[in-house]
Amino acid sequence: MQASLSPAQSAPPTRAPASLTANPARSPGQTVWLLALWLAGPGNLPLWQRMLSGGEVRWTAFLGLGLMILGGTAALLLLLAWPRLLRPVASLLVVMAALNSHYMWQYGVVIDSTMLANALHTDAREVRDLLSWSLAGSLLLVAVPPLWWLWHRPVAMGHVASRLLPNGLGVVAGLVLAVGAALLSYQDLASLMRNQKALRFMINPLNTVYAAGRLAAQQLPAQARTLTPVGEDAVLGASYTNQARPPLLLLVLGETARADHFALDGYARDTTPTLARWQQQGDLVNFSQVRSCGTNTQVSVPCVFSPLTRAQGGDETARHENLLDVLQRAGLAVLWLDNQAGCKGVCDRVPHASTRELAMPGFCSDGECFDAVMLQDLDARIAALDPQRRARGVVLVMHQMGSHGPAYFKRTPSEHKRFEPECTSATLSDCTPEALSNAYDNTIAYTDHFLGQTLDWLQRQAQQGQHDTGLIYLSDHGESLGENGLYLHGLPYALAPEQQTHVPMVAWLSPGLQQRSGVSVDCLRQRSGEALSHDNVFHSVLGLMDVRTSAYQRPLDALAPCARPPVQAGVSPRPAG
């Protein structure tokens, strides 16, 4: 006999109404288009604010650009709308948009491939300086709402095959919307982009996606490519024959120093009293019209040492060996000392050292050192170089921390803070213009002090008969300090203001180096107002150090017009004029 079932056991289970089911799944199309709408609106607040502040803009331009961003973002997201991929990648785009918004809003920067490359090479010390409560606020307002919305309900993705047709149609719809909006508002948008060129780099998050793609296209092939040798015929000139003393040239590569805050270049504040004193003594020359190759360290440092001019591609990912390779190939001893975030590949094939691991009391704290630390144990560092090369001559490069922002106040020891009160916030817009200038000017004054110590050391080397010594100082790029709402640096070169490209440069030659090179300091002083740039460094150093090579181009040697004797026919160019 079979057992009977109770009504409760025999009744089929009932399904709860969909309205009562917790967190019902959302369709991929709904997810993509609503997220794209958020990114086009709140995710691009700096863009809309810049448009409003740039003068009268017709509503059709706002609408057209907004629909273009909406369609383009939706198309991008639909390309990524696959199981287990959509939400993580969409979350990354949201966070990138929030970070971009913060830095565009706070510092006036824009996002292009060079800015992205600079960000990717930022070390922990620089990241620490950029952290602030305003950054947390931007993430909270721009990123947290869409992230919560994206993750608190599942997305009904289905199988990969089931997404092919709807994703493809969605991509087409997004592109049609973007192209249609561009065509309907073309006249207004074309005028807007001509007048406000920076806007094209402010479109979140498409600016980052485009910059990443362009950066990958530039750098990935370069990483697999062997550098083209430069100066394979490099030899030392006649000045090395039976020399009484080997030359020692010190290149100081400054960081973020702008020329119009150097008193030597006419700044009202006395930020360079030490250099002024050396200038009065007669052997130091200030070059007042020097332009940088780039607006950030990642571009400018390799470009300074590149055999190519900026017009030839010196501001692009390195394809050739550089000045240090040529100097070393000629037989000189070369050493790079770094108090920054690395040499960007320039020093990879020569002896180099970093202050990153130092913990010298009075010079270093919290993983960062003041620039004067590079002068400590300097004689021992040089003595450790190859003795045969050292006997011929030495080229030493010091890469400063200099005026690196936004935490300018950290770059100066307390006893060297000449201008107060100074800005002590990484959110520079929170500081008064006076406090911000004080903090930045203190870094320039400390660079002046550091260069003075360096010149003292070089002069002792010369007076003791150890070397014929010289110094060249120049900055890698400048800095914006709130002019036109811009802070820091890194704008695309075509858009960059003069504050980011006009850099200081000085040169000092001991009497012995003047004699062996034939360079007249009096002549240099008379020509010190002529236009120069980073393009001149490669050839000027080869000329000054009397390195003969076909890679040397005399017209780009800034010192050659003031050197003697003249170039002789049939002889490879040498540092003479």
PDB file of C-alpha atoms in Angstrom, residues 35-48 69 94 96-98 100-102 104 141-142 202-205:
ATOM      1  CA  LEU A  35      26.381  53.904 -17.537  1.00  0.00           C
ATOM      2  CA  ALA A  36      27.365  55.754 -20.732  1.00  0.00           C
ATOM      3  CA  LEU A  37      24.835  58.452 -19.838  1.00  0.00           C
ATOM      4  CA  TRP A  38      26.448  58.896 -16.419  1.00  0.00           C
ATOM      5  CA  LEU A  39      29.937  59.101 -17.911  1.00  0.00           C
ATOM      6  CA  ALA A  40      28.804  61.597 -20.550  1.00  0.00           C
ATOM      7  CA  GLY A  41      27.238  63.809 -17.880  1.00  0.00           C
ATOM      8  CA  PRO A  42      28.727  63.817 -14.339  1.00  0.00           C
ATOM      9  CA  GLY A  43      31.813  61.974 -15.578  1.00  0.00           C
ATOM     10  CA  ASN A  44      32.689  64.954 -17.792  1.00  0.00           C
ATOM     11  CA  LEU A  45      31.994  67.863 -15.449  1.00  0.00           C
ATOM     12  CA  PRO A  46      35.455  69.462 -16.053  1.00  0.00           C
ATOM     13  CA  LEU A  47      34.752  69.410 -19.800  1.00  0.00           C
ATOM     14  CA  TRP A  48      31.374  71.107 -19.432  1.00  0.00           C
ATOM     15  CA  ILE A  69      30.368  61.222 -26.009  1.00  0.00           C
ATOM     16  CA  VAL A  94      34.509  54.739 -14.184  1.00  0.00           C
ATOM     17  CA  MET A  96      39.681  56.415 -14.560  1.00  0.00           C
ATOM     18  CA  ALA A  97      37.012  58.990 -15.374  1.00  0.00           C
ATOM     19  CA  ALA A  98      36.834  60.012 -11.714  1.00  0.00           C
ATOM     20  CA  ASN A 100      40.813  62.265 -14.692  1.00  0.00           C
ATOM     21  CA  SER A 101      38.038  64.584 -13.541  1.00  0.00           C
ATOM     22  CA  HIS A 102      39.840  65.323 -10.305  1.00  0.00           C
ATOM     23  CA  MET A 104      41.629  68.133 -14.731  1.00  0.00           C
ATOM     24  CA  LEU A 141      30.994  61.778  -6.030  1.00  0.00           C
ATOM     25  CA  VAL A 142      31.933  60.580  -9.525  1.00  0.00           C
ATOM     26  CA  MET A 202      39.191  66.260 -21.787  1.00  0.00           C
ATOM     27  CA  ILE A 203      36.549  63.803 -23.018  1.00  0.00           C
ATOM     28  CA  ASN A 204      36.191  61.138 -20.326  1.00  0.00           C
ATOM     29  CA  PRO A 205      36.974  58.222 -20.472  1.00  0.00           C
TER      30      PRO A 205
END
